[in-house]
Amino acid sequence: MATVSAATGAGDFRTEYQVTQAYLIVALVALFGGVVTGLFQGLDNAGINLYPRLAPVVQSYYHGLTMHGVLNVLVYTTFFISGFLPFMTARALKRPLASGKLAWGTFWLMLAGLVLAAIPLVGNQATVLFTFYPPMQAHWAFYVGLTLVVVGTWLVTLNLALTYRAWRRSHRGEPTPLAAFMSLVTFAMWTIASLGIAAEMLFLVIPWSLGLVAGTDALLARVLFWFTGHPIVYFWLLPAYLSWYTLVPRQAGGKLYSDPLARVSFIIFLVFSTPLGFHHQYADPGIGEGWKFVHAFLTFTVFFPSLMTFFNVVASLESGGRARGGRGWVSWFFKLPWGDPSLACQILAMLTFTFGGIGGLINASADLDLVVHNTAWIAGHLHLTVGTAVALTYMGITYWLVPVLWNRALWSRGLALAQAWLWVFGMLIFSYSLHTLGLLGMPRRTMMSEATFLQPEWKTYLTMVGIGGAILFLSALLYFLNMVLTMTVSKQPAPAMPEFAEAISGPAEAPAILDRWPVWLGMSAALILFAYGPPIYQLLRTTSLNNPGLRVW
Ligand code: HAS
Ligand code: CU
């Protein structure tokens, strides 16, 4: 594999280039495992049960489903983000990371954690799905390994914060460059949000899986999980937003409509992302209805920064379409440079996210959620959001990032364009069917090929899930082919990385308070204390830690 040469523009950023390469390789390997196991599930929905033939590699539907969830939403995302955002921060601040050694040490720690977790995961000793709800109990190495990965992300935060501090010393009073600001907000938000899962791991499931305590508390564990489990979706989403705000307007030939509005949207995410996890637990007994209402209300609040993003990004795209000769209310949209696969991926991701967002609003409405909770609808929702808005955006990013890092041009633009459209086409079939099946009462996380309660009206949609899944798999194969050939055989040097977009309303117009970290971190802490303090205190007082571990697979 080619390493980075000075000619790539790496210059002072040699370490950043190489660390990001390392993270991307792990992310892509994880995604590959995730999509392969995904194919088996899609086919199982269509009545094609491959599991007997897959043993002992994949020992059951649930073994496959756990690998699918963990590899895609925990490993792929986290490694991609931990490589991409520090890279963007360094480029935006025009200075290397504060510590190259810390950056490498963090990567190796995360990789060690991943390997530790992967051994029981792949060995069917941790078939507990990506939510690992007790009393299902995995091998301790699974929990310890994932905890090390989380600790690694905190070290990424530390490196970003040190880098920012060093930059700030020589740039007093200046607004933080937008991409750096967004990276810092993302990691600050995540560091606060991940305290829930860290507490669950350290105080509940790790001692329990090691046999140091006899029992655990299923409800308390779920509360701590969703403390992190909701904001983690914004940890995945905000790097995509960073790209939509800081690069896409330029890639589209236009300007960012409003830089201050973009900052405000991120600040709202920082303050409001965490204190609303109960919208995953509307159906759980043991949590007061009043607290569920508070969390529902706060969920509607966190809808707004995405609406602001919708407005800001569409206005920015419009400036691009018009600069390229677009006219009228709608037709500018078709003037966008659709031949650029990086941009095409991301616009298609945005369009899909519009539907994912509408579904999210339905889920958030506590009474409507009772209709869709634990049905296939939720799987439909999460594939529009993390499975397309996020994953397809990340793919779009790698269409320029991998060429830049390896200094080799993208192997085939045509293949990349086909991949993007196939993904959306497959996803529309796949996700539409899952949403419909959910409304028809089909449960999620269920091996349908063996279900005795299959309803005749589900059949057509189940077949469509299989077809959609197969198209998605084909799209993923095209993606990996292009990535591997770009890294290894592509001959031309890479074009330069996309420039950051200029803004129509620039950073100088942003109020200085947006850069005052103590204000926003303080508000975030206060809101979490308010929304989670009393219910967690109540749970701690009443728990008897008496759920023994179960192995149900
Ligand atoms: Fe969600 C369940 C509510 C967003 C992921 N969600 C899940 C699960 C996952 C997930 C993985 O309230 C399943 C967890 C599990 O296994 O149990 N979700 C929401 C709400 C939002 C939302 C209110 N979710 C996401 C994102 C995710 C994600 C983002 C991943 C990245 N979700 C829920 C709830 C549940 C849930 C409940 C639990 C349900 C249950 O019963 O278990 C909001 O943040 C959504 C806001 C989004 C928008 C869309 C804005 C659109 C934009 C695109 C612009 C378009 C352009 C192109 C520019 C408001 C920004 C247009 C061009 C033109 C020309 C027009
Ligand atoms: Cu949520």
XYZ file of C-alpha atoms and ligand atoms in Angstrom:
619
model
C 0.000 0.000 0.000
C 1.302 3.452 -0.798
C 2.263 5.553 2.148
C 1.877 9.254 2.227
C 4.448 11.296 0.370
C 5.160 14.944 0.831
C 3.711 15.516 -2.622
C 0.221 14.667 -1.367
C 0.067 17.887 0.561
C 0.461 15.934 3.779
C 3.407 18.153 4.673
C 3.249 18.835 8.409
C 0.231 16.578 8.636
C 2.036 13.312 8.069
C 0.885 11.802 11.351
C -2.712 12.908 10.801
C -2.712 11.329 7.352
C -1.352 8.039 8.609
C -3.512 7.796 11.730
C -6.574 8.544 9.647
C -5.557 5.851 7.162
C -5.299 3.376 10.045
C -8.739 4.272 11.416
C -10.294 4.054 7.959
C -8.912 0.594 7.320
C -10.437 -0.703 10.569
C -13.715 1.082 9.809
C -13.944 -0.441 6.341
C -13.160 -3.955 7.559
C -15.900 -3.607 10.184
C -18.374 -2.309 7.620
C -17.600 -5.261 5.397
C -18.419 -7.703 8.200
C -21.531 -5.681 8.917
C -22.916 -5.790 5.395
C -22.193 -9.484 4.885
C -24.112 -10.428 8.035
C -26.806 -7.963 6.953
C -27.316 -9.835 3.704
C -28.039 -13.061 5.612
C -30.741 -11.318 7.631
C -32.334 -9.760 4.584
C -32.469 -13.152 2.892
C -33.860 -14.735 6.045
C -36.741 -12.260 5.877
C -37.425 -13.463 2.362
C -37.604 -17.022 3.670
C -34.072 -18.043 2.629
C -32.482 -19.425 5.768
C -28.725 -19.714 5.173
C -27.760 -20.144 8.820
C -27.467 -23.945 8.858
C -24.892 -23.613 6.074
C -23.034 -20.739 7.722
C -22.228 -22.597 10.933
C -19.810 -22.537 12.681
C -18.800 -19.095 11.373
C -22.232 -17.631 11.984
C -23.899 -19.930 14.474
C -27.401 -18.493 14.544
C -29.619 -15.666 13.384
C -28.886 -13.846 16.641
C -25.148 -14.366 16.344
C -25.329 -12.794 12.882
C -27.593 -9.978 14.049
C -25.254 -9.122 16.933
C -22.241 -8.957 14.627
C -24.267 -6.876 12.155
C -25.263 -4.307 14.779
C -21.971 -4.116 16.659
C -19.776 -3.938 13.561
C -21.896 -1.364 11.762
C -23.108 1.042 14.399
C -20.479 0.653 17.090
C -17.220 -0.153 15.292
C -17.537 1.279 11.777
C -18.968 4.589 12.950
C -16.640 5.092 15.914
C -13.459 4.312 13.990
C -14.519 6.412 11.023
C -15.326 9.400 13.239
C -12.152 9.070 15.336
C -10.111 9.217 12.142
C -12.115 11.791 10.209
C -12.792 14.524 12.765
C -9.220 14.975 14.065
C -8.117 15.111 10.418
C -10.683 17.835 9.692
C -9.758 19.726 12.853
C -6.090 19.758 11.920
C -6.925 20.962 8.409
C -9.319 23.631 9.657
C -6.945 24.996 12.310
C -4.062 24.634 9.843
C -1.907 22.982 12.485
C -1.060 19.399 13.394
C -2.714 17.702 16.349
C -1.250 18.648 19.719
C 0.244 15.193 20.186
C 1.059 12.709 17.460
C 2.058 10.167 20.106
C -1.290 10.528 21.831
C -3.035 10.085 18.486
C -1.207 6.832 17.793
C -1.550 5.614 21.385
C -5.291 6.238 21.174
C -5.584 4.290 17.950
C -3.727 1.287 19.372
C -5.789 1.354 22.560
C -8.993 1.364 20.544
C -7.737 -1.405 18.302
C -6.741 -3.499 21.333
C -10.205 -2.958 22.820
C -11.801 -3.909 19.540
C -9.814 -7.136 19.274
C -10.668 -8.025 22.868
C -14.373 -7.484 22.186
C -14.252 -9.183 18.805
C -12.982 -12.506 20.140
C -16.146 -13.352 22.119
C -18.307 -11.565 19.549
C -17.117 -13.685 16.652
C -16.869 -16.750 18.890
C -20.584 -16.578 19.782
C -19.817 -15.753 23.421
C -21.434 -12.328 23.202
C -24.641 -12.852 21.258
C -26.467 -10.101 23.116
C -27.261 -7.696 20.217
C -25.726 -4.228 20.016
C -27.821 -3.027 22.966
C -26.545 -5.859 25.254
C -29.539 -5.635 27.589
C -29.073 -7.587 30.823
C -30.028 -10.130 31.979
C -28.527 -11.504 28.750
C -24.900 -11.861 29.687
C -21.871 -11.773 27.403
C -18.304 -12.824 28.127
C -16.548 -10.125 30.184
C -14.016 -9.501 27.407
C -16.803 -8.111 25.212
C -17.702 -5.440 27.771
C -14.108 -4.643 28.709
C -13.091 -4.381 25.062
C -15.922 -1.999 24.193
C -15.123 0.069 27.285
C -11.542 0.477 26.079
C -12.874 1.723 22.747
C -14.959 4.320 24.600
C -11.938 5.361 26.685
C -10.077 5.769 23.400
C -12.709 8.226 22.178
C -12.164 10.283 25.325
C -8.477 10.486 24.426
C -9.482 11.759 20.987
C -11.429 14.493 22.801
C -8.352 15.281 24.873
C -6.142 15.602 21.800
C -8.693 17.844 20.081
C -9.025 20.017 23.177
C -5.221 20.393 23.485
C -4.962 21.236 19.809
C -7.696 23.829 20.149
C -6.012 25.355 23.214
C -2.726 25.686 21.361
C -4.491 27.301 18.403
C -6.443 29.644 20.660
C -3.248 31.036 22.242
C -2.230 32.575 18.958
C -5.748 33.431 17.762
C -7.354 35.307 20.635
C -10.809 36.682 19.927
C -11.147 34.932 16.569
C -14.100 32.661 15.880
C -13.065 28.995 15.746
C -12.960 27.772 12.130
C -16.280 26.051 11.510
C -15.058 22.506 10.872
C -12.907 22.577 14.019
C -15.764 24.018 16.038
C -18.063 21.245 14.842
C -15.510 18.520 15.585
C -15.014 19.860 19.098
C -18.747 20.052 19.745
C -19.217 16.507 18.460
C -16.559 15.045 20.719
C -17.566 17.176 23.723
C -21.169 16.043 23.323
C -20.093 12.433 22.954
C -17.780 12.532 25.969
C -20.631 13.718 28.176
C -23.090 11.288 26.616
C -20.813 8.266 26.943
C -20.708 8.594 30.741
C -23.923 6.542 30.873
C -22.529 3.552 29.064
C -19.255 3.866 30.980
C -21.174 3.715 34.271
C -23.209 0.750 33.055
C -20.033 -1.091 32.079
C -17.914 -0.260 35.114
C -20.475 -0.534 37.903
C -22.968 -3.055 36.538
C -22.096 -5.404 33.730
C -18.321 -5.851 34.035
C -18.366 -6.855 37.740
C -21.420 -9.018 37.010
C -19.894 -10.787 34.008
C -16.732 -11.437 36.033
C -18.838 -13.020 38.772
C -17.830 -10.366 41.342
C -21.485 -9.564 42.046
C -24.295 -12.069 41.896
C -26.879 -10.042 40.055
C -27.624 -6.892 38.154
C -30.573 -4.626 37.503
C -32.055 -4.880 34.023
C -33.922 -1.583 34.182
C -31.068 0.480 35.600
C -28.764 -1.002 32.956
C -31.227 -0.066 30.197
C -31.519 3.492 31.542
C -27.746 3.909 31.576
C -27.507 2.347 28.125
C -30.034 4.756 26.587
C -28.424 7.699 28.383
C -25.694 7.082 25.800
C -27.740 5.188 23.212
C -29.746 8.161 22.037
C -26.952 10.753 21.823
C -24.740 8.188 20.119
C -26.991 8.674 17.065
C -25.917 12.313 16.994
C -22.295 11.254 17.468
C -22.786 9.426 14.147
C -24.823 12.206 12.539
C -22.814 15.317 13.408
C -19.723 14.311 11.378
C -22.085 13.928 8.409
C -23.523 17.377 9.164
C -19.962 18.723 9.381
C -19.429 17.562 5.832
C -22.814 18.916 4.668
C -22.018 22.334 6.164
C -18.328 22.840 5.590
C -17.579 20.977 2.342
C -20.755 20.152 0.436
C -21.712 23.777 -0.380
C -18.334 24.189 -2.084
C -18.553 20.795 -3.781
C -21.930 21.947 -5.103
C -20.364 25.107 -6.539
C -21.961 27.443 -3.980
C -21.539 28.902 -0.523
C -22.741 27.997 2.930
C -25.865 30.060 3.537
C -25.249 30.860 7.201
C -22.235 30.026 9.331
C -23.732 31.417 12.588
C -26.922 29.387 12.122
C -24.812 26.273 11.634
C -22.992 26.961 14.900
C -26.239 27.510 16.761
C -27.521 24.197 15.494
C -24.445 22.398 16.835
C -24.693 24.174 20.182
C -28.299 22.973 20.512
C -27.054 19.440 19.870
C -24.406 19.907 22.558
C -26.954 20.994 25.136
C -29.956 18.848 24.202
C -28.657 15.557 22.788
C -28.386 13.617 26.020
C -31.280 14.295 28.409
C -33.906 12.438 26.405
C -33.066 8.741 26.284
C -36.419 7.704 27.773
C -37.940 7.945 24.296
C -36.420 4.483 23.858
C -38.128 3.341 27.035
C -41.702 4.583 26.730
C -42.824 0.973 27.129
C -40.550 0.202 30.107
C -42.249 -0.161 33.478
C -40.552 1.426 36.486
C -39.969 4.885 34.994
C -42.478 7.577 35.928
C -44.795 8.802 33.177
C -43.900 12.384 34.088
C -40.234 11.751 33.307
C -41.152 10.093 30.038
C -43.108 13.234 29.188
C -40.099 15.443 30.004
C -37.898 13.343 27.729
C -40.533 13.392 24.960
C -40.644 17.171 25.185
C -36.849 17.442 25.027
C -36.820 15.077 22.032
C -38.982 17.542 20.140
C -36.471 20.258 21.041
C -33.617 18.323 19.493
C -35.656 18.069 16.310
C -35.032 21.767 15.683
C -31.292 21.764 14.979
C -32.001 19.239 12.230
C -34.740 21.457 10.819
C -32.252 24.344 10.906
C -29.776 22.130 9.113
C -32.357 21.258 6.495
C -33.002 24.926 5.808
C -29.346 25.969 5.837
C -28.090 23.100 3.679
C -30.876 23.383 1.090
C -30.245 27.153 0.852
C -26.534 26.423 0.361
C -27.220 23.831 -2.324
C -29.517 26.317 -3.987
C -26.702 28.886 -4.140
C -24.647 26.219 -5.916
C -27.422 25.289 -8.341
C -28.057 28.944 -9.199
C -24.359 29.711 -9.629
C -24.338 26.914 -12.182
C -27.139 28.522 -14.142
C -30.144 26.990 -12.392
C -33.421 28.915 -12.523
C -36.843 28.682 -10.966
C -37.959 27.197 -7.667
C -37.036 23.608 -8.335
C -34.946 23.205 -11.454
C -31.728 24.570 -9.834
C -31.653 21.234 -8.047
C -30.938 19.398 -11.289
C -28.091 21.765 -12.156
C -26.035 20.550 -9.193
C -22.898 18.633 -10.194
C -24.540 15.216 -9.919
C -21.582 13.630 -11.717
C -19.426 14.060 -8.595
C -19.930 10.811 -6.648
C -18.924 12.376 -3.329
C -21.617 15.012 -3.708
C -24.221 12.654 -5.185
C -23.861 10.286 -2.216
C -24.396 13.111 0.212
C -27.394 14.724 -1.480
C -29.037 11.317 -1.761
C -28.255 10.767 1.922
C -29.958 14.061 2.770
C -33.061 13.266 0.761
C -33.350 9.914 2.510
C -32.836 11.526 5.884
C -35.904 13.672 5.351
C -37.997 10.488 5.616
C -35.906 9.152 8.497
C -36.535 12.393 10.373
C -40.285 12.191 9.833
C -40.229 8.630 11.175
C -38.222 9.829 14.168
C -40.934 12.335 14.985
C -43.494 9.533 14.970
C -41.304 7.440 17.299
C -40.825 10.388 19.612
C -44.577 10.863 20.053
C -45.030 8.564 23.023
C -48.483 7.286 22.149
C -47.680 6.649 18.481
C -44.494 4.898 19.556
C -46.597 2.249 21.260
C -47.796 1.221 17.786
C -44.318 0.887 16.283
C -42.134 0.042 19.283
C -40.263 -3.243 18.897
C -41.667 -3.747 15.410
C -39.856 -3.886 12.085
C -40.707 -0.173 11.714
C -37.766 0.663 14.005
C -35.376 -1.319 11.805
C -36.804 0.673 8.879
C -36.156 3.936 10.730
C -32.599 3.144 11.696
C -31.634 2.132 8.169
C -32.809 5.495 6.813
C -30.885 7.366 9.490
C -27.659 5.648 10.432
C -27.860 3.231 7.497
C -28.206 5.927 4.845
C -28.018 9.527 6.072
C -24.840 8.618 7.955
C -23.364 5.647 6.091
C -23.929 7.012 2.588
C -22.496 10.375 3.650
C -19.414 8.640 5.068
C -19.095 6.740 1.786
C -19.328 10.046 -0.067
C -16.589 11.446 2.161
C -14.308 8.470 1.498
C -14.683 9.102 -2.238
C -12.389 12.105 -1.751
C -10.716 11.224 1.551
C -9.281 7.840 0.578
C -7.793 9.274 -2.650
C -6.267 12.175 -0.689
C -4.823 9.956 2.052
C -3.357 7.386 -0.318
C -2.553 9.943 -3.003
C -4.240 7.866 -5.679
C -7.209 9.060 -7.709
C -10.523 7.314 -7.194
C -10.401 4.149 -9.233
C -13.772 4.648 -10.919
C -16.179 7.562 -10.664
C -18.780 5.722 -12.706
C -18.754 2.771 -10.342
C -19.049 5.154 -7.396
C -22.079 6.871 -8.926
C -23.730 3.529 -9.624
C -23.008 2.532 -6.033
C -24.677 5.655 -4.627
C -27.866 5.283 -6.666
C -28.069 1.554 -6.015
C -27.796 2.189 -2.300
C -30.711 4.601 -2.282
C -32.789 2.463 -4.609
C -32.185 -0.666 -2.504
C -32.795 1.243 0.695
C -36.111 2.654 -0.467
C -37.438 -0.843 -1.161
C -35.883 -2.264 2.001
C -36.937 0.453 4.380
C -40.407 1.032 2.923
C -41.110 -2.682 3.391
C -39.813 -2.723 6.960
C -41.870 0.321 7.905
C -44.974 -1.297 6.431
C -44.284 -4.623 8.115
C -43.955 -2.779 11.400
C -47.368 -1.211 10.955
C -48.714 -4.665 10.145
C -47.402 -5.814 13.504
C -44.274 -7.715 12.547
C -41.756 -7.786 15.426
C -38.162 -6.627 14.970
C -35.140 -8.783 15.835
C -36.974 -11.991 14.947
C -35.950 -14.882 12.727
C -38.828 -14.702 10.294
C -37.931 -17.795 8.294
C -38.701 -19.866 11.408
C -41.604 -17.825 12.776
C -44.766 -19.822 13.376
C -46.922 -16.723 13.476
C -46.151 -15.444 9.982
C -49.151 -13.511 8.623
C -50.130 -13.918 4.969
C -50.171 -10.136 4.429
C -46.501 -9.908 5.445
C -45.252 -12.217 2.699
C -44.866 -9.748 -0.190
C -43.122 -7.203 1.982
C -40.790 -9.809 3.439
C -39.718 -10.761 -0.065
C -39.149 -7.070 -0.797
C -36.911 -6.816 2.285
C -34.808 -9.622 0.816
C -34.633 -7.939 -2.592
C -33.803 -4.532 -1.101
C -31.159 -6.126 1.121
C -29.558 -7.878 -1.841
C -29.399 -4.594 -3.794
C -27.794 -2.906 -0.790
C -25.259 -5.707 -0.593
C -24.435 -5.337 -4.277
C -23.968 -1.591 -3.772
C -21.650 -2.271 -0.830
C -19.578 -4.686 -2.932
C -19.124 -2.007 -5.601
C -18.051 0.362 -2.852
C -15.432 -1.991 -1.407
C -14.135 -2.872 -4.852
C -13.625 0.811 -5.604
C -11.972 1.471 -2.238
C -9.554 -1.443 -2.459
C -8.614 -0.710 -6.073
C -8.144 2.968 -5.246
C -5.783 2.104 -2.400
C -3.805 -0.462 -4.351
C -3.787 -0.128 -8.129
C -5.078 3.310 -9.066
C -2.285 5.061 -10.963
C -3.161 8.754 -11.184
C -2.336 11.042 -8.238
C -5.314 12.246 -6.227
C -6.918 15.641 -6.771
C -6.573 18.031 -3.823
C -9.002 17.695 -0.940
C -12.163 19.787 -1.321
C -11.729 23.292 0.043
C -13.834 24.494 2.954
C -16.906 26.394 1.786
C -17.096 30.145 2.149
C -20.225 31.449 3.846
C -22.721 34.042 2.616
C -23.231 35.055 6.231
C -19.791 34.444 7.680
C -18.302 33.580 11.083
C -17.696 37.258 11.883
C -21.462 37.581 12.307
C -21.630 34.779 14.877
C -22.085 36.008 18.453
C -18.904 35.502 20.497
C -20.834 33.599 23.148
C -20.961 30.601 20.808
C -17.265 30.065 21.540
C -17.700 30.195 25.343
C -17.447 26.572 26.272
C -18.220 26.826 30.006
C -21.669 28.270 29.266
C -22.750 25.405 27.013
C -21.091 22.615 28.952
C -22.697 23.994 32.110
C -26.142 24.104 30.492
C -25.695 20.602 29.194
C -24.767 19.302 32.660
C -27.665 21.141 34.289
C -30.210 19.740 31.864
C -28.903 16.210 32.326
C -29.079 16.564 36.092
C -32.642 17.789 35.797
C -33.884 15.125 33.359
C -31.936 12.125 34.635
C -30.971 12.991 38.215
C -34.237 12.178 40.030
C -35.196 9.033 38.053
C -31.687 7.548 38.309
C -31.541 8.393 42.013
C -34.870 6.629 42.478
C -33.644 3.550 40.594
C -30.425 3.430 42.595
C -32.384 3.590 45.840
C -34.712 0.779 44.931
C -32.485 -1.615 43.001
C -31.699 -4.911 44.635
C -29.174 -6.003 41.974
C -30.642 -9.464 41.841
C -30.980 -10.381 38.129
C -28.780 -13.405 37.432
C -27.123 -13.601 34.000
C -28.831 -15.583 31.260
C -27.441 -17.209 28.191
C -30.296 -17.541 25.765
C -28.452 -18.537 22.623
Fe -33.992 7.596 15.843
C -34.910 4.661 17.428
C -36.472 9.285 17.463
C -32.910 10.561 14.442
C -31.045 6.078 14.892
N -33.158 5.722 16.078
C -33.712 4.647 16.737
C -32.829 3.516 16.636
C -31.716 3.933 15.949
C -31.940 5.317 15.604
C -30.469 3.127 15.648
O -38.315 8.833 19.859
C -33.110 2.102 17.168
C -32.466 1.825 18.496
C -32.783 0.427 18.944
O -32.117 -0.516 18.483
O -33.741 0.244 19.711
N -34.629 9.547 15.892
C -35.672 10.022 16.596
C -35.825 11.458 16.352
C -34.817 11.806 15.483
C -34.066 10.613 15.221
C -36.852 12.358 16.931
N -32.327 8.196 14.840
C -32.076 9.463 14.371
C -30.765 9.508 13.774
C -30.236 8.245 13.915
C -31.229 7.432 14.575
C -30.147 10.751 13.187
C -28.929 7.692 13.499
C -27.988 8.364 12.930
N -35.425 7.063 17.153
C -36.311 7.921 17.747
C -37.096 7.192 18.753
C -36.644 5.877 18.753
C -35.604 5.828 17.739
C -38.158 7.705 19.618
C -37.126 4.709 19.644
C -38.254 4.019 19.005
C -38.615 2.736 19.713
O -39.811 2.519 19.926
O -37.737 1.918 20.044
C -34.535 13.218 14.976
O -33.233 13.597 15.351
C -34.703 13.328 13.488
C -34.520 14.747 12.989
C -34.319 14.763 11.506
C -34.882 15.630 10.656
C -34.582 15.551 9.197
C -33.816 16.772 8.717
C -33.349 16.576 7.314
C -32.178 17.004 6.818
C -31.819 16.714 5.407
C -31.842 17.928 4.550
C -32.192 17.526 3.150
C -31.704 18.095 2.057
C -32.066 17.624 0.710
C -30.765 19.213 2.130
C -35.777 16.706 11.123
C -31.209 17.745 7.670
C -33.431 18.109 0.363
C -33.420 18.783 -0.942
C -34.503 19.451 -1.370
C -34.487 20.140 -2.676
C -35.750 19.529 -0.548
Cu -33.200 8.078 20.331
